[in-house]
Amino acid sequence: MTDLAQERRLVTPIPGPKSQELLARKTAAVPSGVGVTLPVFVTRAGGGVLQDVDGNSLIDFGSGIAVTSVGNSAEAVVRRASAQLADFTHTCFMVTPYEGYVEVAEALNELTPGDHEKRTALFNSGAEAVENAVKIARAYTKRQAVVVFDHGYHGRTNLTMALTAKNMPYKHSFGPFAPEVYRMPLAYPYRWLTGPENCAQEAAAQAIDMITKQVGAENVAAIVIEPIQGEGGFIEPAKGFLPKLAEFARENGIVFVADEIQTGFCRTGQWFACEDEGIVPDLITTAKGIAGGLPLAAVTGRAEIMDAAHAGGLGGTYGGNPVACAGALGAIETMKEQDLNAKARRIGEIMLGRLRGMQEKFEIIGEVRGRGAMIAIELVEPGSKTPNAAATAAVAKACHAEGLVVLTCGTYGNVLRFLPPLVIGEDLLNEGLDIIEGALARL
């Protein structure tokens, strides 16, 4: 990574001719259901840039959807994973175990909120982690119902599609879905009808009333929620909402699950986003930023809950793969040594300052929100709160053409989300923000 120039450089239109050739090959070989946001084929990446087959160097505001927080080729990740590759690639932890898995579990038990005794089980993906959290909660409580929230995203497997709120593209035509899933209102300050000041109290009261009346608290195994929603639009629930839900769960023997798959590992300027309001979840699911780009996920939680599943009830062939575990230990080493929580907070200061300045200039920006390096703008029809998906797509397209990788999200498709690597240089960060401002100005 060190010799990869940290600069934006465009030598062809985006995508360039070699990327277009590869796109044609992708179209012929890969089903159309596997979409691509920006068809530039990457050859090298690191720091805050992606280099493609045509020699273009793009600024990265996506981090592989919050995965490469330590960069795409962090020294400690490469060093540790390479050493592990040379020793052995796999044995299956459930057949003949190895120390790396235990080391990762110990690190997560220490890093996650709360000083109670904990256990960690490792898996491959965020969806797997969420499914296993639900399995563990059901085994512990001997209950079945799972409560989730409007705009929530929890994965693409059958159970997690049921937990996910958005139909297109995640659920459409893929049913029937798993039963005993109940969706509640979320405290979405920008769109709360009686105003953001009433949002936390009213949304919590509504959710608790619906759980009590429609499901029965005594039937609920788990409440599963993202402390800041990811795909749903980077919605930060109104302050006070999460503590009320956690308190309700505690009073009723419900397992409170924080889905920190997108928010975890320094992304919001803290190790985990639920720390912001002092939430100590019973179970916490992690993935994405956990292993510097290698596939790994985890469920960490209270020992008595985690131990509720019978012997052999948790696992999977690749769960806690030794190379991925080595990558995770390298990622955690990098986060600590480079104080990536402080870096994330600094990114948030710069981005929020610049984007709020743009909001004053451009009426199309309805809201600027987020924490740390998890920042978004919601675009609306000027003079209203009507979602403006067309403008969002146009801004993203304009940014891509200029060599800036940005992502969209939100139930209404009207949110631009920014997830730069936590190791990005401030010059690249500001250059990316200049491109965004230019794209908004040209609408």
CSV table of C-alpha atoms in Angstrom, one decimal:
chain,number,residue,atom,x,y,z
A,1,MET,CA,0.0,0.0,0.0
A,2,THR,CA,2.8,2.4,0.9
A,3,ASP,CA,3.8,2.9,-2.7
A,4,LEU,CA,0.3,3.5,-4.0
A,5,ALA,CA,0.1,7.3,-4.7
A,6,GLN,CA,-2.6,8.9,-2.5
A,7,GLU,CA,-4.1,11.0,-5.3
A,8,ARG,CA,-7.1,11.1,-7.6
A,9,ARG,CA,-5.9,10.5,-11.2
A,10,LEU,CA,-8.2,10.1,-14.3
A,11,VAL,CA,-6.5,8.9,-17.5
A,12,THR,CA,-9.6,7.6,-19.2
A,13,PRO,CA,-13.4,8.3,-18.9
A,14,ILE,CA,-15.0,6.3,-16.1
A,15,PRO,CA,-15.4,3.4,-16.7
A,16,GLY,CA,-12.4,3.0,-19.0
A,17,PRO,CA,-12.1,0.7,-22.0
A,18,LYS,CA,-10.5,-2.2,-20.1
A,19,SER,CA,-13.1,-2.0,-17.4
A,20,GLN,CA,-15.8,-2.0,-20.1
A,21,GLU,CA,-14.3,-5.2,-21.6
A,22,LEU,CA,-14.3,-6.8,-18.2
A,23,LEU,CA,-17.9,-5.7,-17.6
A,24,ALA,CA,-18.9,-7.5,-20.8
A,25,ARG,CA,-17.2,-10.6,-19.5
A,26,LYS,CA,-19.0,-10.2,-16.1
A,27,THR,CA,-22.3,-9.8,-17.9
A,28,ALA,CA,-21.7,-13.1,-19.8
A,29,ALA,CA,-20.5,-15.0,-16.8
A,30,VAL,CA,-22.3,-13.6,-13.7
A,31,PRO,CA,-26.1,-13.4,-13.2
A,32,SER,CA,-27.7,-10.0,-13.6
A,33,GLY,CA,-29.0,-10.3,-10.0
A,34,VAL,CA,-25.4,-9.5,-8.8
A,35,GLY,CA,-25.4,-5.8,-9.5
A,36,VAL,CA,-22.5,-3.3,-9.6
A,37,THR,CA,-22.6,0.3,-8.4
A,38,LEU,CA,-19.6,1.5,-10.4
A,39,PRO,CA,-18.1,-0.9,-13.0
A,40,VAL,CA,-14.4,0.0,-12.6
A,41,PHE,CA,-12.4,-3.2,-12.1
A,42,VAL,CA,-9.9,-2.7,-9.3
A,43,THR,CA,-6.3,-3.9,-9.5
A,44,ARG,CA,-4.8,-2.3,-6.3
A,45,ALA,CA,-6.2,-0.3,-3.4
A,46,GLY,CA,-5.2,1.2,-0.1
A,47,GLY,CA,-5.2,4.3,2.0
A,48,GLY,CA,-8.1,6.4,0.5
A,49,VAL,CA,-7.8,5.3,-3.2
A,50,LEU,CA,-8.8,2.5,-5.6
A,51,GLN,CA,-6.7,1.9,-8.8
A,52,ASP,CA,-8.4,0.4,-11.8
A,53,VAL,CA,-7.3,-1.7,-14.8
A,54,ASP,CA,-7.2,1.4,-16.9
A,55,GLY,CA,-4.7,3.2,-14.6
A,56,ASN,CA,-7.3,5.5,-13.1
A,57,SER,CA,-7.0,6.3,-9.4
A,58,LEU,CA,-10.4,7.0,-7.6
A,59,ILE,CA,-11.1,8.5,-4.2
A,60,ASP,CA,-12.9,5.9,-2.0
A,61,PHE,CA,-15.9,7.1,0.0
A,62,GLY,CA,-17.4,3.6,0.2
A,63,SER,CA,-14.8,1.3,1.9
A,64,GLY,CA,-16.4,-1.7,0.3
A,65,ILE,CA,-19.6,-0.8,2.4
A,66,ALA,CA,-17.7,0.0,5.6
A,67,VAL,CA,-15.4,-3.0,5.4
A,68,THR,CA,-12.0,-1.6,4.7
A,69,SER,CA,-11.9,0.9,7.5
A,70,VAL,CA,-8.2,0.2,8.1
A,71,GLY,CA,-7.6,0.5,4.3
A,72,ASN,CA,-7.7,-2.2,1.7
A,73,SER,CA,-4.1,-3.4,2.3
A,74,ALA,CA,-3.2,-2.5,5.9
A,75,GLU,CA,0.3,-3.6,6.8
A,76,ALA,CA,-0.7,-5.5,9.9
A,77,VAL,CA,-3.6,-7.3,8.2
A,78,VAL,CA,-1.4,-8.3,5.2
A,79,ARG,CA,1.5,-9.4,7.5
A,80,ARG,CA,-0.6,-11.5,9.8
A,81,ALA,CA,-2.9,-13.0,7.1
A,82,SER,CA,0.2,-13.9,5.0
A,83,ALA,CA,1.9,-15.6,7.8
A,84,GLN,CA,-1.2,-17.6,8.6
A,85,LEU,CA,-1.6,-18.5,4.9
A,86,ALA,CA,1.9,-20.0,4.9
A,87,ASP,CA,1.1,-22.1,8.0
A,88,PHE,CA,-2.3,-23.4,7.0
A,89,THR,CA,-5.5,-22.1,5.3
A,90,HIS,CA,-8.1,-24.1,7.2
A,91,THR,CA,-8.8,-27.0,9.5
A,92,CYS,CA,-12.4,-26.2,10.6
A,93,PHE,CA,-12.5,-24.9,14.2
A,94,MET,CA,-15.2,-27.5,15.1
A,95,VAL,CA,-12.9,-30.4,14.0
A,96,THR,CA,-9.4,-29.4,15.1
A,97,PRO,CA,-9.3,-25.9,16.7
A,98,TYR,CA,-6.5,-23.2,16.6
A,99,GLU,CA,-5.4,-20.3,18.7
A,100,GLY,CA,-6.4,-17.5,16.3
A,101,TYR,CA,-10.1,-18.1,16.8
A,102,VAL,CA,-9.7,-17.9,20.6
A,103,GLU,CA,-7.6,-14.8,20.3
A,104,VAL,CA,-10.3,-13.0,18.3
A,105,ALA,CA,-13.0,-14.1,20.7
A,106,GLU,CA,-10.9,-12.8,23.7
A,107,ALA,CA,-10.4,-9.5,21.9
A,108,LEU,CA,-14.1,-9.1,21.2
A,109,ASN,CA,-15.1,-10.0,24.7
A,110,GLU,CA,-12.8,-7.3,25.9
A,111,LEU,CA,-13.7,-4.6,23.4
A,112,THR,CA,-17.5,-4.8,23.4
A,113,PRO,CA,-19.5,-2.8,25.9
A,114,GLY,CA,-20.1,-4.1,29.4
A,115,ASP,CA,-17.8,-5.7,32.0
A,116,HIS,CA,-19.9,-8.8,32.5
A,117,GLU,CA,-18.5,-12.3,31.5
A,118,LYS,CA,-18.9,-12.8,27.7
A,119,ARG,CA,-18.5,-15.4,25.0
A,120,THR,CA,-18.0,-14.9,21.3
A,121,ALA,CA,-18.8,-17.2,18.4
A,122,LEU,CA,-17.4,-16.5,14.9
A,123,PHE,CA,-19.1,-16.8,11.5
A,124,ASN,CA,-18.6,-15.6,7.9
A,125,SER,CA,-21.0,-12.8,7.2
A,126,GLY,CA,-23.2,-10.2,8.9
A,127,ALA,CA,-26.4,-12.1,7.9
A,128,GLU,CA,-25.0,-15.2,9.5
A,129,ALA,CA,-24.2,-13.4,12.7
A,130,VAL,CA,-27.7,-12.0,12.9
A,131,GLU,CA,-29.3,-15.4,12.3
A,132,ASN,CA,-27.1,-16.9,15.0
A,133,ALA,CA,-28.0,-14.1,17.4
A,134,VAL,CA,-31.7,-15.0,16.9
A,135,LYS,CA,-31.0,-18.7,17.3
A,136,ILE,CA,-29.1,-18.0,20.6
A,137,ALA,CA,-31.8,-15.7,21.9
A,138,ARG,CA,-34.5,-18.3,21.1
A,139,ALA,CA,-32.5,-21.1,22.8
A,140,TYR,CA,-32.0,-18.9,25.9
A,141,THR,CA,-35.6,-17.5,26.3
A,142,LYS,CA,-37.5,-20.5,24.9
A,143,ARG,CA,-39.6,-17.9,23.0
A,144,GLN,CA,-40.0,-17.3,19.3
A,145,ALA,CA,-41.0,-13.7,18.3
A,146,VAL,CA,-38.3,-11.3,17.0
A,147,VAL,CA,-38.9,-7.5,17.0
A,148,VAL,CA,-37.3,-5.3,14.3
A,149,PHE,CA,-37.8,-1.8,13.1
A,150,ASP,CA,-38.8,0.3,10.1
A,151,HIS,CA,-36.0,1.0,7.7
A,152,GLY,CA,-33.8,-1.8,9.3
A,153,TYR,CA,-31.4,-3.9,7.2
A,154,HIS,CA,-30.1,-7.2,8.6
A,155,GLY,CA,-29.1,-9.3,5.6
A,156,ARG,CA,-30.1,-11.3,2.6
A,157,THR,CA,-30.6,-14.9,3.9
A,158,ASN,CA,-34.1,-16.1,4.4
A,159,LEU,CA,-34.5,-15.2,8.1
A,160,THR,CA,-32.6,-11.9,7.7
A,161,MET,CA,-34.7,-10.9,4.6
A,162,ALA,CA,-37.7,-11.2,6.9
A,163,LEU,CA,-35.9,-9.0,9.4
A,164,THR,CA,-35.0,-6.4,6.7
A,165,ALA,CA,-37.6,-3.7,6.0
A,166,LYS,CA,-36.9,-2.8,2.4
A,167,ASN,CA,-38.6,-4.8,-0.4
A,168,MET,CA,-36.6,-3.8,-3.5
A,169,PRO,CA,-34.0,-5.1,-4.1
A,170,TYR,CA,-33.6,-7.3,-1.0
A,171,LYS,CA,-36.9,-9.2,-0.7
A,172,HIS,CA,-38.9,-8.8,-3.9
A,173,SER,CA,-40.0,-12.2,-5.4
A,174,PHE,CA,-37.9,-14.2,-2.8
A,175,GLY,CA,-40.6,-15.1,-0.3
A,176,PRO,CA,-42.1,-16.8,1.7
A,177,PHE,CA,-40.2,-15.4,4.6
A,178,ALA,CA,-39.5,-16.7,8.1
A,179,PRO,CA,-42.5,-16.2,10.5
A,180,GLU,CA,-42.7,-14.6,14.0
A,181,VAL,CA,-41.0,-11.3,12.9
A,182,TYR,CA,-42.7,-8.1,14.0
A,183,ARG,CA,-41.8,-4.6,12.7
A,184,MET,CA,-42.1,-1.5,14.9
A,185,PRO,CA,-41.8,2.2,14.2
A,186,LEU,CA,-38.3,3.7,14.4
A,187,ALA,CA,-37.5,7.1,16.0
A,188,TYR,CA,-36.6,8.8,12.6
A,189,PRO,CA,-36.2,12.5,13.7
A,190,TYR,CA,-36.2,14.1,10.3
A,191,ARG,CA,-39.5,12.4,9.3
A,192,TRP,CA,-41.3,12.3,12.7
A,193,LEU,CA,-44.7,13.9,12.1
A,194,THR,CA,-44.8,15.8,15.4
A,195,GLY,CA,-41.2,17.0,15.2
A,196,PRO,CA,-37.8,15.7,16.2
A,197,GLU,CA,-38.2,16.9,19.8
A,198,ASN,CA,-41.1,14.5,20.4
A,199,CYS,CA,-39.6,11.6,18.4
A,200,ALA,CA,-37.8,9.5,21.0
A,201,GLN,CA,-40.5,9.4,23.5
A,202,GLU,CA,-43.4,8.9,21.1
A,203,ALA,CA,-41.7,6.3,19.0
A,204,ALA,CA,-40.6,4.3,22.0
A,205,ALA,CA,-44.1,4.5,23.5
A,206,GLN,CA,-45.6,3.4,20.2
A,207,ALA,CA,-43.1,0.5,19.8
A,208,ILE,CA,-43.6,-0.7,23.3
A,209,ASP,CA,-47.4,-0.5,23.1
A,210,MET,CA,-47.4,-2.4,19.8
A,211,ILE,CA,-45.1,-5.1,21.2
A,212,THR,CA,-47.2,-5.4,24.3
A,213,LYS,CA,-50.6,-5.5,22.6
A,214,GLN,CA,-49.8,-7.2,19.3
A,215,VAL,CA,-47.1,-9.7,20.2
A,216,GLY,CA,-47.0,-10.0,24.0
A,217,ALA,CA,-43.7,-9.1,25.6
A,218,GLU,CA,-43.6,-12.7,27.1
A,219,ASN,CA,-43.4,-14.1,23.6
A,220,VAL,CA,-40.5,-12.0,22.4
A,221,ALA,CA,-37.1,-13.7,22.2
A,222,ALA,CA,-35.1,-10.7,20.9
A,223,ILE,CA,-35.3,-7.1,19.9
A,224,VAL,CA,-32.8,-6.5,17.1
A,225,ILE,CA,-31.8,-3.0,16.1
A,226,GLU,CA,-29.0,-1.1,14.4
A,227,PRO,CA,-27.8,1.8,16.7
A,228,ILE,CA,-27.4,3.8,13.5
A,229,GLN,CA,-29.2,2.3,10.6
A,230,GLY,CA,-27.1,1.5,7.6
A,231,GLU,CA,-28.9,0.6,4.3
A,232,GLY,CA,-32.0,2.2,5.8
A,233,GLY,CA,-30.5,5.7,5.4
A,234,PHE,CA,-27.9,6.3,8.1
A,235,ILE,CA,-30.7,7.1,10.4
A,236,GLU,CA,-29.6,7.9,13.9
A,237,PRO,CA,-32.5,7.2,16.2
A,238,ALA,CA,-33.5,10.2,18.4
A,239,LYS,CA,-31.6,10.3,21.6
A,240,GLY,CA,-33.4,8.3,24.4
A,241,PHE,CA,-35.1,5.8,22.0
A,242,LEU,CA,-32.5,3.1,22.3
A,243,PRO,CA,-32.2,3.3,26.2
A,244,LYS,CA,-36.0,3.0,26.5
A,245,LEU,CA,-36.0,-0.1,24.3
A,246,ALA,CA,-33.1,-1.6,26.2
A,247,GLU,CA,-34.9,-1.0,29.5
A,248,PHE,CA,-38.1,-2.5,28.2
A,249,ALA,CA,-36.2,-5.6,27.1
A,250,ARG,CA,-34.4,-5.9,30.4
A,251,GLU,CA,-37.7,-5.7,32.4
A,252,ASN,CA,-39.3,-8.4,30.2
A,253,GLY,CA,-36.6,-10.9,29.8
A,254,ILE,CA,-36.1,-10.1,26.2
A,255,VAL,CA,-32.6,-10.4,24.6
A,256,PHE,CA,-31.5,-6.9,23.4
A,257,VAL,CA,-29.4,-7.4,20.2
A,258,ALA,CA,-27.3,-4.5,18.8
A,259,ASP,CA,-26.6,-5.0,15.1
A,260,GLU,CA,-23.3,-3.2,14.8
A,261,ILE,CA,-22.3,-4.8,11.5
A,262,GLN,CA,-22.0,-1.5,9.7
A,263,THR,CA,-21.4,0.8,12.8
A,264,GLY,CA,-18.8,-1.3,14.7
A,265,PHE,CA,-15.0,-1.1,14.8
A,266,CYS,CA,-14.3,2.7,15.1
A,267,ARG,CA,-16.7,3.6,12.3
A,268,THR,CA,-18.6,6.1,14.3
A,269,GLY,CA,-15.7,7.4,16.4
A,270,GLN,CA,-16.2,4.8,19.2
A,271,TRP,CA,-15.5,1.1,19.1
A,272,PHE,CA,-19.3,0.5,18.9
A,273,ALA,CA,-22.0,3.0,18.2
A,274,CYS,CA,-24.2,1.8,21.1
A,275,GLU,CA,-21.6,3.2,23.5
A,276,ASP,CA,-22.8,6.7,22.6
A,277,GLU,CA,-25.8,6.4,24.9
A,278,GLY,CA,-24.2,3.9,27.3
A,279,ILE,CA,-26.2,1.0,25.9
A,280,VAL,CA,-24.8,-2.4,27.0
A,281,PRO,CA,-26.5,-4.9,24.7
A,282,ASP,CA,-27.1,-8.6,25.7
A,283,LEU,CA,-25.7,-9.6,22.3
A,284,ILE,CA,-23.8,-7.6,19.7
A,285,THR,CA,-23.3,-8.7,16.1
A,286,THR,CA,-20.3,-7.6,14.1
A,287,ALA,CA,-18.8,-8.1,10.7
A,288,LYS,CA,-17.8,-5.7,7.9
A,289,GLY,CA,-14.9,-3.7,9.5
A,290,ILE,CA,-13.8,-6.6,11.7
A,291,ALA,CA,-11.1,-8.2,9.6
A,292,GLY,CA,-9.7,-5.6,7.1
A,293,GLY,CA,-11.6,-7.0,4.2
A,294,LEU,CA,-11.5,-10.8,5.0
A,295,PRO,CA,-14.8,-12.5,5.5
A,296,LEU,CA,-15.5,-12.8,9.2
A,297,ALA,CA,-18.4,-12.1,11.6
A,298,ALA,CA,-19.2,-12.5,15.2
A,299,VAL,CA,-21.8,-12.7,17.9
A,300,THR,CA,-20.6,-11.6,21.3
A,301,GLY,CA,-22.7,-11.5,24.4
A,302,ARG,CA,-23.5,-12.4,28.0
A,303,ALA,CA,-22.0,-15.8,28.9
A,304,GLU,CA,-25.2,-17.2,30.2
A,305,ILE,CA,-27.1,-16.3,27.0
A,306,MET,CA,-24.3,-17.4,24.6
A,307,ASP,CA,-24.0,-20.7,26.4
A,308,ALA,CA,-27.7,-21.5,26.0
A,309,ALA,CA,-27.3,-23.2,22.7
A,310,HIS,CA,-26.6,-26.9,23.0
A,311,ALA,CA,-23.2,-28.4,22.1
A,312,GLY,CA,-22.8,-28.5,18.3
A,313,GLY,CA,-25.7,-26.1,17.8
A,314,LEU,CA,-23.5,-23.2,16.6
A,315,GLY,CA,-20.8,-23.3,14.0
A,316,GLY,CA,-20.3,-23.7,10.2
A,317,THR,CA,-17.5,-25.0,8.0
A,318,TYR,CA,-15.7,-21.7,7.5
A,319,GLY,CA,-16.8,-19.8,10.6
A,320,GLY,CA,-13.7,-18.2,12.2
A,321,ASN,CA,-11.4,-19.2,9.3
A,322,PRO,CA,-7.8,-19.0,10.5
A,323,VAL,CA,-6.7,-16.5,7.8
A,324,ALA,CA,-9.7,-14.3,8.5
A,325,CYS,CA,-8.9,-14.4,12.2
A,326,ALA,CA,-5.4,-13.3,11.5
A,327,GLY,CA,-6.8,-10.5,9.5
A,328,ALA,CA,-9.0,-9.5,12.4
A,329,LEU,CA,-6.1,-9.4,14.8
A,330,GLY,CA,-4.2,-7.2,12.3
A,331,ALA,CA,-7.2,-4.9,11.9
A,332,ILE,CA,-7.7,-4.5,15.7
A,333,GLU,CA,-3.9,-3.9,16.0
A,334,THR,CA,-4.2,-1.1,13.4
A,335,MET,CA,-7.2,0.5,15.0
A,336,LYS,CA,-5.5,0.7,18.4
A,337,GLU,CA,-2.0,1.8,17.1
A,338,GLN,CA,-3.4,4.5,14.8
A,339,ASP,CA,-6.2,5.5,17.1
A,340,LEU,CA,-8.8,5.1,14.4
A,341,ASN,CA,-11.6,6.2,16.7
A,342,ALA,CA,-9.9,9.7,16.8
A,343,LYS,CA,-9.4,9.6,13.0
A,344,ALA,CA,-13.1,8.8,12.6
A,345,ARG,CA,-14.2,11.7,14.8
A,346,ARG,CA,-11.9,14.0,12.8
A,347,ILE,CA,-13.4,12.8,9.5
A,348,GLY,CA,-16.9,13.5,11.0
A,349,GLU,CA,-15.9,17.0,12.0
A,350,ILE,CA,-14.6,17.8,8.5
A,351,MET,CA,-17.5,16.2,6.6
A,352,LEU,CA,-20.3,17.5,8.8
A,353,GLY,CA,-18.8,21.0,8.7
A,354,ARG,CA,-18.5,21.0,4.9
A,355,LEU,CA,-21.8,19.3,4.2
A,356,ARG,CA,-23.7,21.7,6.5
A,357,GLY,CA,-22.2,24.5,4.6
A,358,MET,CA,-23.5,22.9,1.4
A,359,GLN,CA,-27.0,22.5,3.0
A,360,GLU,CA,-27.1,26.3,3.5
A,361,LYS,CA,-26.4,26.7,-0.3
A,362,PHE,CA,-28.5,23.9,-1.7
A,363,GLU,CA,-32.2,23.7,-0.7
A,364,ILE,CA,-32.2,20.1,-2.0
A,365,ILE,CA,-30.3,18.9,1.0
A,366,GLY,CA,-33.0,18.1,3.6
A,367,GLU,CA,-30.8,16.8,6.3
A,368,VAL,CA,-27.1,16.2,7.1
A,369,ARG,CA,-26.6,13.5,9.7
A,370,GLY,CA,-24.3,10.8,11.1
A,371,ARG,CA,-21.4,10.3,13.5
A,372,GLY,CA,-17.7,9.8,12.9
A,373,ALA,CA,-17.0,8.4,9.4
A,374,MET,CA,-20.6,7.3,8.9
A,375,ILE,CA,-22.2,10.4,7.3
A,376,ALA,CA,-25.1,11.0,5.0
A,377,ILE,CA,-27.2,13.7,3.3
A,378,GLU,CA,-30.9,13.2,2.5
A,379,LEU,CA,-32.0,14.8,-0.7
A,380,VAL,CA,-35.5,16.2,-1.1
A,381,GLU,CA,-37.6,18.2,-3.4
A,382,PRO,CA,-36.8,21.9,-2.6
A,383,GLY,CA,-39.3,23.4,-0.2
A,384,SER,CA,-40.6,20.0,1.0
A,385,LYS,CA,-39.5,16.7,2.6
A,386,THR,CA,-40.6,14.7,-0.5
A,387,PRO,CA,-37.7,12.2,-1.2
A,388,ASN,CA,-35.7,13.1,-4.3
A,389,ALA,CA,-34.3,9.8,-5.5
A,390,ALA,CA,-33.6,11.1,-9.0
A,391,ALA,CA,-31.3,13.9,-7.8
A,392,THR,CA,-29.6,11.4,-5.5
A,393,ALA,CA,-28.9,9.1,-8.4
A,394,ALA,CA,-27.7,12.0,-10.5
A,395,VAL,CA,-25.3,13.3,-7.9
A,396,ALA,CA,-23.9,9.7,-7.4
A,397,LYS,CA,-23.4,9.4,-11.2
A,398,ALA,CA,-21.7,12.7,-11.4
A,399,CYS,CA,-19.3,11.8,-8.5
A,400,HIS,CA,-18.5,8.5,-10.2
A,401,ALA,CA,-17.6,10.2,-13.5
A,402,GLU,CA,-15.2,12.5,-11.5
A,403,GLY,CA,-13.5,9.6,-9.9
A,404,LEU,CA,-15.2,9.6,-6.5
A,405,VAL,CA,-16.8,6.3,-5.2
A,406,VAL,CA,-20.0,7.2,-3.4
A,407,LEU,CA,-23.0,5.0,-2.3
A,408,THR,CA,-26.7,5.7,-2.1
A,409,CYS,CA,-29.1,4.1,0.4
A,410,GLY,CA,-32.4,4.7,2.2
A,411,THR,CA,-35.9,3.3,2.0
A,412,TYR,CA,-36.8,6.0,-0.5
A,413,GLY,CA,-33.4,5.8,-2.4
A,414,ASN,CA,-32.7,9.5,-1.6
A,415,VAL,CA,-29.7,9.3,0.7
A,416,LEU,CA,-26.1,9.7,-0.2
A,417,ARG,CA,-23.9,7.8,2.3
A,418,PHE,CA,-20.2,8.4,2.9
A,419,LEU,CA,-18.0,5.8,4.4
A,420,PRO,CA,-14.4,6.7,3.7
A,421,PRO,CA,-11.6,4.5,5.0
A,422,LEU,CA,-10.5,5.8,8.5
A,423,VAL,CA,-7.0,6.1,7.2
A,424,ILE,CA,-7.9,8.4,4.3
A,425,GLY,CA,-5.8,11.6,4.1
A,426,GLU,CA,-7.5,14.9,4.8
A,427,ASP,CA,-6.5,16.3,1.4
A,428,LEU,CA,-8.4,13.4,-0.4
A,429,LEU,CA,-11.3,13.8,2.0
A,430,ASN,CA,-11.6,17.5,1.1
A,431,GLU,CA,-11.1,16.8,-2.6
A,432,GLY,CA,-14.0,14.3,-2.5
A,433,LEU,CA,-16.2,16.9,-0.7
A,434,ASP,CA,-15.3,19.4,-3.5
A,435,ILE,CA,-16.5,16.9,-6.1
A,436,ILE,CA,-19.8,16.4,-4.2
A,437,GLU,CA,-20.3,20.2,-3.9
A,438,GLY,CA,-19.7,20.5,-7.6
A,439,ALA,CA,-22.2,17.8,-8.5
A,440,LEU,CA,-24.8,19.4,-6.3
A,441,ALA,CA,-24.2,22.8,-7.9
A,442,ARG,CA,-24.7,21.4,-11.4
A,443,LEU,CA,-28.1,19.8,-10.6
